[in-house]
C-alpha cells in the first residue's frame, strides 16, 4: 500500500491504518527503537506508542513521507525512554557511545538549557549538514540519527572502520566550530 | 548544552537526510508475495471472513470471552464507560466542535475527541494509574506545573498555548492534547471539569 493510501486510512479513522502501518514500517520502527534501547520489551512499547501517537496526530497532519514521519516519532519516543532509565542501567550501548561522542562537541554543561530552543538548534544542524558532502552526511546521520555502530556504518558504505571513525571525528570537530560560530555556548 | 540535547535535536533534521542514510533492509521492498496474487480487497475480505469464523468458534466455545481490539469506537460515552469499567465527566462541546468521537483503547483507556469538520480540536483521555497517557512525546518550548482547584498539572506547548496537559488524581491519569493549541485559561477550566 502506498503511503498516501495509508494516510487516507488515518484520515478516515479506519482502524486498519495501524495494521497497514505495522505491515509496511513495523520492522523499520523496531530497528530504529532497537538501536537506541537494545531491549525487546522497551522496543515494542515504543513502537506501540509510535502507532498511538501517529493515530492521534493524523489528522490534522498529512505527512508526505510516512517512513521519516514514523521514524522521527519512534526515535523521539525511544530517546525519551532511554533517558528515563536509571543511570545504573545505562552504559555500553551505542546510544551511550553517541552521547559521549557528542559531549566532545558540546561539553556537558546544562546552565543554558532553559533558554535553548530545540527547533532552532535543529535548523542549525540542518544548515551544517547541508554544507557536508553526501558521504560525510550519510555517515554522520547513520551514526547519530540511526545510532549504528562504526562497524555497521563501514559495512553499509563499503568503507573501512578507520575511515568511518576519521570521518566522524572530523565532522564532529567541524560541527563544534560551526555551532560556536552560530553563537551557541559550548 | 548537554550532549543529549544535541542528539534529541537531530530527530527533526530534513527528511531527505534521513532517507539518504537509511540502512539497507530497514524497509521491506515490495516483491513477490502471496498478496501480489490477490487484490488487497480480496485479502481484506478473506481476513474478515476468517476473523468472523474465528469469532464464531470462540464464542461457541467461550461465549463469555470478549475480543478486544486496540481501538474500539462507541456511539456514547456511557457505552465507553461500561467497556472501560470507569466513568468519565467531560464537557459536551468544546469551542465550535460539531462532533465528538468516543473510543476505548486496549479496554482500559477512554478517549474523547472533539472536532469541527476535518479540524481536530481537542482530545481528552482518562485511564487508571498515574502514568502519562497523553501519547504526546513532542518537545515543546514551554513546560510548567500549575495548580488548579487542588489539582497539580503539567502543561506544555509552544507560542504561549497549551498543546498537552497531564495530571493524575484519585487513582486516575488524565490528559488533554490539542495539535493547534488551546489557551492556558481553557486548559485550566478543562482540568477542573474533567473527572
mmCIF file of C-alpha atoms in Angstrom:
data_model
loop_
_atom_site.group_PDB
_atom_site.id
_atom_site.type_symbol
_atom_site.label_atom_id
_atom_site.label_comp_id
_atom_site.label_asym_id
_atom_site.label_seq_id
_atom_site.Cartn_x
_atom_site.Cartn_y
_atom_site.Cartn_z
ATOM 1 C CA UNK A 1 0.000 0.000 0.000
ATOM 2 C CA UNK A 2 1.318 3.442 -0.888
ATOM 3 C CA UNK A 3 1.985 5.965 1.850
ATOM 4 C CA UNK A 4 -0.806 8.308 0.754
ATOM 5 C CA UNK A 5 -3.282 5.400 0.917
ATOM 6 C CA UNK A 6 -2.233 4.566 4.460
ATOM 7 C CA UNK A 7 -2.509 8.254 5.430
ATOM 8 C CA UNK A 8 -6.039 8.314 3.996
ATOM 9 C CA UNK A 9 -6.948 5.418 6.289
ATOM 10 C CA UNK A 10 -5.921 7.564 9.261
ATOM 11 C CA UNK A 11 -7.973 10.482 7.955
ATOM 12 C CA UNK A 12 -10.952 8.147 7.547
ATOM 13 C CA UNK A 13 -10.324 6.922 11.145
ATOM 14 C CA UNK A 14 -10.125 3.431 9.677
ATOM 15 C CA UNK A 15 -8.576 1.171 12.299
ATOM 16 C CA UNK A 16 -6.778 -0.903 9.653
ATOM 17 C CA UNK A 17 -4.451 2.112 9.292
ATOM 18 C CA UNK A 18 -2.326 0.812 12.134
ATOM 19 C CA UNK A 19 -2.198 -2.732 10.766
ATOM 20 C CA UNK A 20 -1.087 -1.397 7.388
ATOM 21 C CA UNK A 21 1.488 0.854 9.049
ATOM 22 C CA UNK A 22 2.877 -2.069 11.009
ATOM 23 C CA UNK A 23 2.977 -4.220 7.914
ATOM 24 C CA UNK A 24 4.967 -1.696 5.916
ATOM 25 C CA UNK A 25 7.021 0.077 8.575
ATOM 26 C CA UNK A 26 6.913 -2.107 11.674
ATOM 27 C CA UNK A 27 10.356 -3.530 11.009
ATOM 28 C CA UNK A 28 11.786 -0.073 10.347
ATOM 29 C CA UNK A 29 10.383 1.328 13.610
ATOM 30 C CA UNK A 30 11.626 -1.659 15.587
ATOM 31 C CA UNK A 31 15.123 -1.256 14.188
ATOM 32 C CA UNK A 32 15.168 2.474 14.998
ATOM 33 C CA UNK A 33 13.999 1.741 18.557
ATOM 34 C CA UNK A 34 16.350 -1.232 18.988
ATOM 35 C CA UNK A 35 19.426 0.783 18.057
ATOM 36 C CA UNK A 36 18.625 3.154 20.917
ATOM 37 C CA UNK A 37 17.231 0.831 23.586
ATOM 38 C CA UNK A 38 18.641 -2.673 22.996
ATOM 39 C CA UNK A 39 15.714 -4.118 24.899
ATOM 40 C CA UNK A 40 12.941 -6.063 23.156
ATOM 41 C CA UNK A 41 10.205 -5.159 25.620
ATOM 42 C CA UNK A 42 11.104 -1.470 25.577
ATOM 43 C CA UNK A 43 11.227 -1.554 21.771
ATOM 44 C CA UNK A 44 7.745 -2.992 21.493
ATOM 45 C CA UNK A 45 6.455 -0.408 23.947
ATOM 46 C CA UNK A 46 7.979 2.401 21.896
ATOM 47 C CA UNK A 47 6.672 1.042 18.616
ATOM 48 C CA UNK A 48 3.169 0.764 20.075
ATOM 49 C CA UNK A 49 3.435 4.316 21.408
ATOM 50 C CA UNK A 50 4.585 5.410 17.969
ATOM 51 C CA UNK A 51 1.446 3.981 16.396
ATOM 52 C CA UNK A 52 -0.703 5.601 19.054
ATOM 53 C CA UNK A 53 0.886 8.987 18.503
ATOM 54 C CA UNK A 54 0.537 8.545 14.755
ATOM 55 C CA UNK A 55 -3.170 7.797 15.204
ATOM 56 C CA UNK A 56 -3.520 10.903 17.353
ATOM 57 C CA UNK A 57 -1.659 13.218 15.030
ATOM 58 C CA UNK A 58 -3.164 12.198 11.683
ATOM 59 C CA UNK A 59 -5.352 14.190 11.151
ATOM 60 C CA UNK A 60 -4.577 17.041 11.198
ATOM 61 C CA UNK A 61 -1.126 16.067 9.932
ATOM 62 C CA UNK A 62 -0.818 14.686 6.404
ATOM 63 C CA UNK A 63 2.798 13.533 6.065
ATOM 64 C CA UNK A 64 4.138 13.051 2.575
ATOM 65 C CA UNK A 65 6.865 10.668 3.694
ATOM 66 C CA UNK A 66 5.382 8.262 6.190
ATOM 67 C CA UNK A 67 8.703 6.488 6.786
ATOM 68 C CA UNK A 68 10.506 9.538 8.128
ATOM 69 C CA UNK A 69 7.370 10.736 9.957
ATOM 70 C CA UNK A 70 7.200 7.423 11.818
ATOM 71 C CA UNK A 71 10.965 7.284 12.223
ATOM 72 C CA UNK A 72 11.082 10.682 13.904
ATOM 73 C CA UNK A 73 8.207 9.839 16.252
ATOM 74 C CA UNK A 74 9.759 6.491 17.147
ATOM 75 C CA UNK A 75 13.209 7.985 17.655
ATOM 76 C CA UNK A 76 11.832 10.716 19.898
ATOM 77 C CA UNK A 77 9.844 8.228 21.989
ATOM 78 C CA UNK A 78 12.800 5.845 22.249
ATOM 79 C CA UNK A 79 15.212 8.571 23.314
ATOM 80 C CA UNK A 80 12.755 9.746 25.966
ATOM 81 C CA UNK A 81 12.520 6.216 27.329
ATOM 82 C CA UNK A 82 16.280 5.839 27.169
ATOM 83 C CA UNK A 83 16.686 8.989 29.272
ATOM 84 C CA UNK A 84 14.154 7.758 31.812
ATOM 85 C CA UNK A 85 16.204 4.668 32.553
ATOM 86 C CA UNK A 86 18.198 4.911 35.712
ATOM 87 C CA UNK A 87 21.825 5.788 35.303
ATOM 88 C CA UNK A 88 22.734 2.431 36.812
ATOM 89 C CA UNK A 89 21.209 0.579 33.876
ATOM 90 C CA UNK A 90 22.909 2.693 31.226
ATOM 91 C CA UNK A 91 26.290 2.324 29.704
ATOM 92 C CA UNK A 92 27.798 0.198 26.980
ATOM 93 C CA UNK A 93 25.174 0.841 24.298
ATOM 94 C CA UNK A 94 25.694 2.644 21.012
ATOM 95 C CA UNK A 95 23.422 5.403 22.295
ATOM 96 C CA UNK A 96 25.725 5.936 25.278
ATOM 97 C CA UNK A 97 28.718 5.988 22.945
ATOM 98 C CA UNK A 98 26.987 8.530 20.678
ATOM 99 C CA UNK A 99 26.213 10.731 23.670
ATOM 100 C CA UNK A 100 29.839 10.526 24.791
ATOM 101 C CA UNK A 101 30.976 11.478 21.280
ATOM 102 C CA UNK A 102 28.587 14.429 21.171
ATOM 103 C CA UNK A 103 29.967 15.518 24.532
ATOM 104 C CA UNK A 104 33.226 16.118 22.650
ATOM 105 C CA UNK A 105 31.293 18.636 20.551
ATOM 106 C CA UNK A 106 29.220 20.484 23.145
ATOM 107 C CA UNK A 107 30.632 19.503 26.511
ATOM 108 C CA UNK A 108 28.274 18.521 29.325
ATOM 109 C CA UNK A 109 27.159 21.812 30.778
ATOM 110 C CA UNK A 110 23.491 22.487 31.390
ATOM 111 C CA UNK A 111 23.451 26.080 32.568
ATOM 112 C CA UNK A 112 21.921 27.385 29.328
ATOM 113 C CA UNK A 113 19.477 24.507 28.901
ATOM 114 C CA UNK A 114 16.385 26.503 29.868
ATOM 115 C CA UNK A 115 16.868 29.047 27.111
ATOM 116 C CA UNK A 116 17.736 26.585 24.380
ATOM 117 C CA UNK A 117 15.191 26.392 21.549
ATOM 118 C CA UNK A 118 15.319 22.872 20.161
ATOM 119 C CA UNK A 119 13.805 23.718 16.780
ATOM 120 C CA UNK A 120 16.372 26.475 16.228
ATOM 121 C CA UNK A 121 19.137 24.014 17.083
ATOM 122 C CA UNK A 122 17.675 21.562 14.566
ATOM 123 C CA UNK A 123 17.756 24.295 11.913
ATOM 124 C CA UNK A 124 21.427 24.887 12.698
ATOM 125 C CA UNK A 125 22.164 21.184 12.386
ATOM 126 C CA UNK A 126 20.352 21.111 9.020
ATOM 127 C CA UNK A 127 22.429 24.068 7.877
ATOM 128 C CA UNK A 128 25.599 22.290 8.947
ATOM 129 C CA UNK A 129 24.625 19.029 7.256
ATOM 130 C CA UNK A 130 23.852 20.922 4.034
ATOM 131 C CA UNK A 131 27.478 22.059 3.997
ATOM 132 C CA UNK A 132 28.778 18.483 4.165
ATOM 133 C CA UNK A 133 29.295 16.246 1.166
ATOM 134 C CA UNK A 134 26.810 13.425 0.798
ATOM 135 C CA UNK A 135 29.032 10.595 2.015
ATOM 136 C CA UNK A 136 30.065 12.531 5.134
ATOM 137 C CA UNK A 137 26.451 13.430 5.843
ATOM 138 C CA UNK A 138 25.243 9.856 5.424
ATOM 139 C CA UNK A 139 27.930 8.551 7.802
ATOM 140 C CA UNK A 140 27.050 11.248 10.359
ATOM 141 C CA UNK A 141 23.285 10.610 10.165
ATOM 142 C CA UNK A 142 23.762 6.848 10.312
ATOM 143 C CA UNK A 143 25.791 7.307 13.479
ATOM 144 C CA UNK A 144 23.796 9.976 15.317
ATOM 145 C CA UNK A 145 20.278 9.505 13.968
ATOM 146 C CA UNK A 146 20.123 5.737 13.364
ATOM 147 C CA UNK A 147 22.700 5.024 16.129
ATOM 148 C CA UNK A 148 24.503 2.455 14.001
ATOM 149 C CA UNK A 149 27.856 1.155 15.216
ATOM 150 C CA UNK A 150 31.036 2.119 13.363
ATOM 151 C CA UNK A 151 31.247 -1.463 12.123
ATOM 152 C CA UNK A 152 27.704 -1.344 10.717
ATOM 153 C CA UNK A 153 28.331 2.012 9.034
ATOM 154 C CA UNK A 154 31.529 0.693 7.471
ATOM 155 C CA UNK A 155 29.667 -2.330 6.109
ATOM 156 C CA UNK A 156 26.744 -0.210 4.819
ATOM 157 C CA UNK A 157 29.027 2.106 2.905
ATOM 158 C CA UNK A 158 31.760 -0.390 1.993
ATOM 159 C CA UNK A 159 34.367 1.603 3.854
ATOM 160 C CA UNK A 160 36.988 0.656 6.380
ATOM 161 C CA UNK A 161 36.154 1.205 10.037
ATOM 162 C CA UNK A 162 39.143 3.535 10.385
ATOM 163 C CA UNK A 163 37.822 5.710 7.553
ATOM 164 C CA UNK A 164 34.405 5.896 9.216
ATOM 165 C CA UNK A 165 35.970 6.823 12.565
ATOM 166 C CA UNK A 166 38.071 9.521 10.924
ATOM 167 C CA UNK A 167 35.072 10.921 9.046
ATOM 168 C CA UNK A 168 33.027 11.100 12.248
ATOM 169 C CA UNK A 169 35.877 12.716 14.172
ATOM 170 C CA UNK A 170 36.417 15.391 11.534
ATOM 171 C CA UNK A 171 32.701 16.057 11.208
ATOM 172 C CA UNK A 172 32.313 16.432 14.962
ATOM 173 C CA UNK A 173 35.182 18.925 15.029
ATOM 174 C CA UNK A 174 33.591 20.906 12.205
ATOM 175 C CA UNK A 175 30.211 20.795 13.962
ATOM 176 C CA UNK A 176 31.800 22.180 17.107
ATOM 177 C CA UNK A 177 33.305 25.089 15.176
ATOM 178 C CA UNK A 178 30.033 25.635 13.342
ATOM 179 C CA UNK A 179 27.910 25.759 16.491
ATOM 180 C CA UNK A 180 30.392 28.129 18.115
ATOM 181 C CA UNK A 181 30.157 30.442 15.099
ATOM 182 C CA UNK A 182 26.361 30.226 15.288
ATOM 183 C CA UNK A 183 26.586 31.622 18.789
ATOM 184 C CA UNK A 184 25.963 28.552 20.901
ATOM 185 C CA UNK A 185 27.712 28.420 24.243
ATOM 186 C CA UNK A 186 29.839 25.298 24.208
ATOM 187 C CA UNK B 1 24.332 22.399 26.332
ATOM 188 C CA UNK B 2 24.011 18.726 27.160
ATOM 189 C CA UNK B 3 25.085 16.176 24.518
ATOM 190 C CA UNK B 4 21.664 14.509 24.901
ATOM 191 C CA UNK B 5 20.099 17.767 23.691
ATOM 192 C CA UNK B 6 22.142 17.620 20.509
ATOM 193 C CA UNK B 7 21.094 14.006 19.969
ATOM 194 C CA UNK B 8 17.438 14.982 20.508
ATOM 195 C CA UNK B 9 17.690 17.934 18.132
ATOM 196 C CA UNK B 10 18.901 15.518 15.440
ATOM 197 C CA UNK B 11 15.445 13.879 15.415
ATOM 198 C CA UNK B 12 13.798 16.530 13.233
ATOM 199 C CA UNK B 13 16.503 17.031 10.624
ATOM 200 C CA UNK B 14 15.466 17.107 6.965
ATOM 201 C CA UNK B 15 13.584 14.043 5.736
ATOM 202 C CA UNK B 16 15.879 13.671 2.743
ATOM 203 C CA UNK B 17 18.937 13.353 5.008
ATOM 204 C CA UNK B 18 17.212 10.597 6.976
ATOM 205 C CA UNK B 19 16.121 8.796 3.812
ATOM 206 C CA UNK B 20 19.527 9.034 2.148
ATOM 207 C CA UNK B 21 21.134 7.461 5.222
ATOM 208 C CA UNK B 22 18.543 4.733 5.734
ATOM 209 C CA UNK B 23 20.385 1.428 6.130
ATOM 210 C CA UNK B 24 19.598 -1.378 3.682
ATOM 211 C CA UNK B 25 16.824 -3.712 4.662
ATOM 212 C CA UNK B 26 15.116 -1.302 7.083
ATOM 213 C CA UNK B 27 12.025 -1.186 4.920
ATOM 214 C CA UNK B 28 10.934 -4.280 3.028
ATOM 215 C CA UNK B 29 10.712 -3.655 -0.672
ATOM 216 C CA UNK B 30 7.565 -4.929 -2.382
ATOM 217 C CA UNK B 31 8.271 -8.098 -4.303
ATOM 218 C CA UNK B 32 6.614 -11.400 -4.998
ATOM 219 C CA UNK B 33 4.338 -12.325 -2.173
ATOM 220 C CA UNK B 34 1.078 -14.039 -1.547
ATOM 221 C CA UNK B 35 -0.513 -10.607 -1.537
ATOM 222 C CA UNK B 36 0.637 -9.988 -5.073
ATOM 223 C CA UNK B 37 -1.530 -12.850 -6.282
ATOM 224 C CA UNK B 38 -4.706 -11.376 -4.886
ATOM 225 C CA UNK B 39 -6.040 -7.843 -4.679
ATOM 226 C CA UNK B 40 -5.846 -6.021 -1.369
ATOM 227 C CA UNK B 41 -9.642 -6.029 -1.192
ATOM 228 C CA UNK B 42 -9.914 -9.780 -1.682
ATOM 229 C CA UNK B 43 -7.328 -10.317 1.031
ATOM 230 C CA UNK B 44 -9.224 -7.969 3.353
ATOM 231 C CA UNK B 45 -12.472 -9.809 2.609
ATOM 232 C CA UNK B 46 -10.811 -13.143 3.330
ATOM 233 C CA UNK B 47 -9.385 -11.757 6.553
ATOM 234 C CA UNK B 48 -12.834 -10.563 7.649
ATOM 235 C CA UNK B 49 -14.337 -13.964 6.810
ATOM 236 C CA UNK B 50 -11.635 -15.842 8.678
ATOM 237 C CA UNK B 51 -11.910 -13.472 11.640
ATOM 238 C CA UNK B 52 -15.727 -13.879 11.669
ATOM 239 C CA UNK B 53 -15.393 -17.691 11.654
ATOM 240 C CA UNK B 54 -12.752 -17.426 14.394
ATOM 241 C CA UNK B 55 -15.090 -15.227 16.437
ATOM 242 C CA UNK B 56 -17.940 -17.667 15.901
ATOM 243 C CA UNK B 57 -15.833 -20.613 17.054
ATOM 244 C CA UNK B 58 -14.506 -18.703 20.068
ATOM 245 C CA UNK B 59 -17.966 -17.557 21.081
ATOM 246 C CA UNK B 60 -19.313 -21.087 20.705
ATOM 247 C CA UNK B 61 -16.594 -22.378 22.978
ATOM 248 C CA UNK B 62 -16.406 -19.478 25.403
ATOM 249 C CA UNK B 63 -19.391 -17.181 24.997
ATOM 250 C CA UNK B 64 -18.313 -15.017 27.920
ATOM 251 C CA UNK B 65 -14.914 -14.087 26.448
ATOM 252 C CA UNK B 66 -14.772 -10.685 24.780
ATOM 253 C CA UNK B 67 -12.474 -9.952 21.866
ATOM 254 C CA UNK B 68 -10.796 -6.628 22.423
ATOM 255 C CA UNK B 69 -9.144 -4.755 19.586
ATOM 256 C CA UNK B 70 -6.743 -1.910 20.371
ATOM 257 C CA UNK B 71 -9.202 0.854 19.380
ATOM 258 C CA UNK B 72 -12.915 0.354 19.772
ATOM 259 C CA UNK B 73 -15.309 3.150 18.869
ATOM 260 C CA UNK B 74 -18.559 3.774 20.723
ATOM 261 C CA UNK B 75 -21.638 5.810 19.983
ATOM 262 C CA UNK B 76 -21.959 7.174 23.505
ATOM 263 C CA UNK B 77 -19.763 7.930 26.480
ATOM 264 C CA UNK B 78 -21.918 5.601 28.589
ATOM 265 C CA UNK B 79 -21.067 2.638 26.362
ATOM 266 C CA UNK B 80 -17.370 3.502 26.580
ATOM 267 C CA UNK B 81 -17.601 3.718 30.363
ATOM 268 C CA UNK B 82 -19.064 0.193 30.527
ATOM 269 C CA UNK B 83 -16.255 -1.111 28.329
ATOM 270 C CA UNK B 84 -13.507 0.604 30.314
ATOM 271 C CA UNK B 85 -15.026 -0.041 33.732
ATOM 272 C CA UNK B 86 -14.995 3.542 35.000
ATOM 273 C CA UNK B 87 -16.836 6.812 34.460
ATOM 274 C CA UNK B 88 -15.617 9.988 32.832
ATOM 275 C CA UNK B 89 -17.018 13.515 33.009
ATOM 276 C CA UNK B 90 -16.143 15.840 30.156
ATOM 277 C CA UNK B 91 -17.701 18.933 28.556
ATOM 278 C CA UNK B 92 -20.398 18.177 25.985
ATOM 279 C CA UNK B 93 -18.824 20.540 23.495
ATOM 280 C CA UNK B 94 -15.567 22.421 23.114
ATOM 281 C CA UNK B 95 -15.395 25.722 21.242
ATOM 282 C CA UNK B 96 -17.320 25.207 17.991
ATOM 283 C CA UNK B 97 -16.979 21.438 17.872
ATOM 284 C CA UNK B 98 -19.639 19.775 15.778
ATOM 285 C CA UNK B 99 -18.884 16.213 16.683
ATOM 286 C CA UNK B 100 -17.209 14.078 19.267
ATOM 287 C CA UNK B 101 -15.651 10.666 18.803
ATOM 288 C CA UNK B 102 -15.588 8.275 21.724
ATOM 289 C CA UNK B 103 -13.308 5.261 21.851
ATOM 290 C CA UNK B 104 -11.640 2.910 24.298
ATOM 291 C CA UNK B 105 -8.022 1.908 23.817
ATOM 292 C CA UNK B 106 -6.942 -1.573 24.882
ATOM 293 C CA UNK B 107 -10.047 -1.887 27.024
ATOM 294 C CA UNK B 108 -8.674 0.410 29.711
ATOM 295 C CA UNK B 109 -8.404 3.996 28.469
ATOM 296 C CA UNK B 110 -11.279 6.239 27.376
ATOM 297 C CA UNK B 111 -10.584 8.832 24.723
ATOM 298 C CA UNK B 112 -12.966 11.581 23.643
ATOM 299 C CA UNK B 113 -12.082 13.705 20.639
ATOM 300 C CA UNK B 114 -13.680 16.988 19.697
ATOM 301 C CA UNK B 115 -13.539 18.133 16.081
ATOM 302 C CA UNK B 116 -15.131 20.561 13.660
ATOM 303 C CA UNK B 117 -15.117 19.161 10.125
ATOM 304 C CA UNK B 118 -11.620 17.940 9.345
ATOM 305 C CA UNK B 119 -10.074 20.030 12.101
ATOM 306 C CA UNK B 120 -9.232 18.139 15.268
ATOM 307 C CA UNK B 121 -9.650 20.462 18.238
ATOM 308 C CA UNK B 122 -9.071 18.537 21.415
ATOM 309 C CA UNK B 123 -8.506 15.036 22.707
ATOM 310 C CA UNK B 124 -9.223 14.022 26.302
ATOM 311 C CA UNK B 125 -8.118 10.773 27.927
ATOM 312 C CA UNK B 126 -8.633 9.003 31.211
ATOM 313 C CA UNK B 127 -7.160 5.751 32.495
ATOM 314 C CA UNK B 128 -6.487 4.130 35.855
ATOM 315 C CA UNK B 129 -2.990 4.674 37.211
ATOM 316 C CA UNK B 130 -0.567 7.549 37.364
ATOM 317 C CA UNK B 131 1.371 7.377 34.111
ATOM 318 C CA UNK B 132 1.450 9.901 31.323
ATOM 319 C CA UNK B 133 -1.258 8.650 28.947
ATOM 320 C CA UNK B 134 -1.198 11.588 26.544
ATOM 321 C CA UNK B 135 0.840 9.774 23.915
ATOM 322 C CA UNK B 136 2.394 13.163 23.196
ATOM 323 C CA UNK B 137 6.177 12.886 23.254
ATOM 324 C CA UNK B 138 6.872 16.143 21.448
ATOM 325 C CA UNK B 139 9.325 18.591 22.945
ATOM 326 C CA UNK B 140 7.749 21.988 23.468
ATOM 327 C CA UNK B 141 9.283 25.376 24.139
ATOM 328 C CA UNK B 142 7.308 25.851 27.343
ATOM 329 C CA UNK B 143 6.602 23.402 30.127
ATOM 330 C CA UNK B 144 5.358 24.296 33.582
ATOM 331 C CA UNK B 145 3.463 22.953 36.547
ATOM 332 C CA UNK B 146 0.211 24.640 37.564
ATOM 333 C CA UNK B 147 -2.255 24.064 40.369
ATOM 334 C CA UNK B 148 -5.956 24.361 39.638
ATOM 335 C CA UNK B 149 -8.555 23.556 42.320
ATOM 336 C CA UNK B 150 -6.014 21.452 44.254
ATOM 337 C CA UNK B 151 -5.050 19.578 41.073
ATOM 338 C CA UNK B 152 -1.401 19.771 40.066
ATOM 339 C CA UNK B 153 -0.975 19.522 36.318
ATOM 340 C CA UNK B 154 1.891 19.774 33.865
ATOM 341 C CA UNK B 155 1.120 21.897 30.822
ATOM 342 C CA UNK B 156 3.300 22.023 27.708
ATOM 343 C CA UNK B 157 3.143 23.947 24.488
ATOM 344 C CA UNK B 158 4.555 26.442 22.021
ATOM 345 C CA UNK B 159 3.866 30.148 21.474
ATOM 346 C CA UNK B 160 2.103 30.612 24.783
ATOM 347 C CA UNK B 161 -0.533 27.970 24.068
ATOM 348 C CA UNK B 162 -1.140 24.597 25.659
ATOM 349 C CA UNK B 163 -0.686 21.605 23.381
ATOM 350 C CA UNK B 164 -0.645 18.995 26.108
ATOM 351 C CA UNK B 165 -1.670 18.815 29.759
ATOM 352 C CA UNK B 166 -1.291 15.798 32.039
ATOM 353 C CA UNK B 167 -2.342 15.234 35.629
ATOM 354 C CA UNK B 168 -3.481 12.477 37.933
ATOM 355 C CA UNK B 169 -5.895 12.441 40.829
ATOM 356 C CA UNK B 170 -7.836 9.856 42.834
ATOM 357 C CA UNK B 171 -6.067 6.934 41.187
ATOM 358 C CA UNK B 172 -6.637 8.052 37.586
ATOM 359 C CA UNK B 173 -4.459 9.682 34.968
ATOM 360 C CA UNK B 174 -5.820 12.354 32.664
ATOM 361 C CA UNK B 175 -4.545 14.126 29.604
ATOM 362 C CA UNK B 176 -5.708 16.659 27.113
ATOM 363 C CA UNK B 177 -3.939 17.289 23.825
ATOM 364 C CA UNK B 178 -4.513 19.786 21.056
ATOM 365 C CA UNK B 179 -2.343 19.987 17.941
ATOM 366 C CA UNK B 180 -3.387 23.582 17.291
ATOM 367 C CA UNK B 181 -3.128 24.566 20.946
ATOM 368 C CA UNK B 182 -5.608 25.964 23.478
ATOM 369 C CA UNK B 183 -5.219 28.870 25.853
ATOM 370 C CA UNK B 184 -3.962 28.409 29.381
ATOM 371 C CA UNK B 185 -7.346 29.604 30.636
ATOM 372 C CA UNK B 186 -9.139 26.964 28.556
ATOM 373 C CA UNK B 187 -6.756 24.300 29.851
ATOM 374 C CA UNK B 188 -7.333 25.368 33.457
ATOM 375 C CA UNK B 189 -11.091 25.250 33.025
ATOM 376 C CA UNK B 190 -10.957 21.831 31.370
ATOM 377 C CA UNK B 191 -8.779 20.438 34.145
ATOM 378 C CA UNK B 192 -11.457 21.376 36.679
ATOM 379 C CA UNK B 193 -14.290 19.992 34.513
ATOM 380 C CA UNK B 194 -12.804 16.614 33.598
ATOM 381 C CA UNK B 195 -13.258 13.830 36.140
#
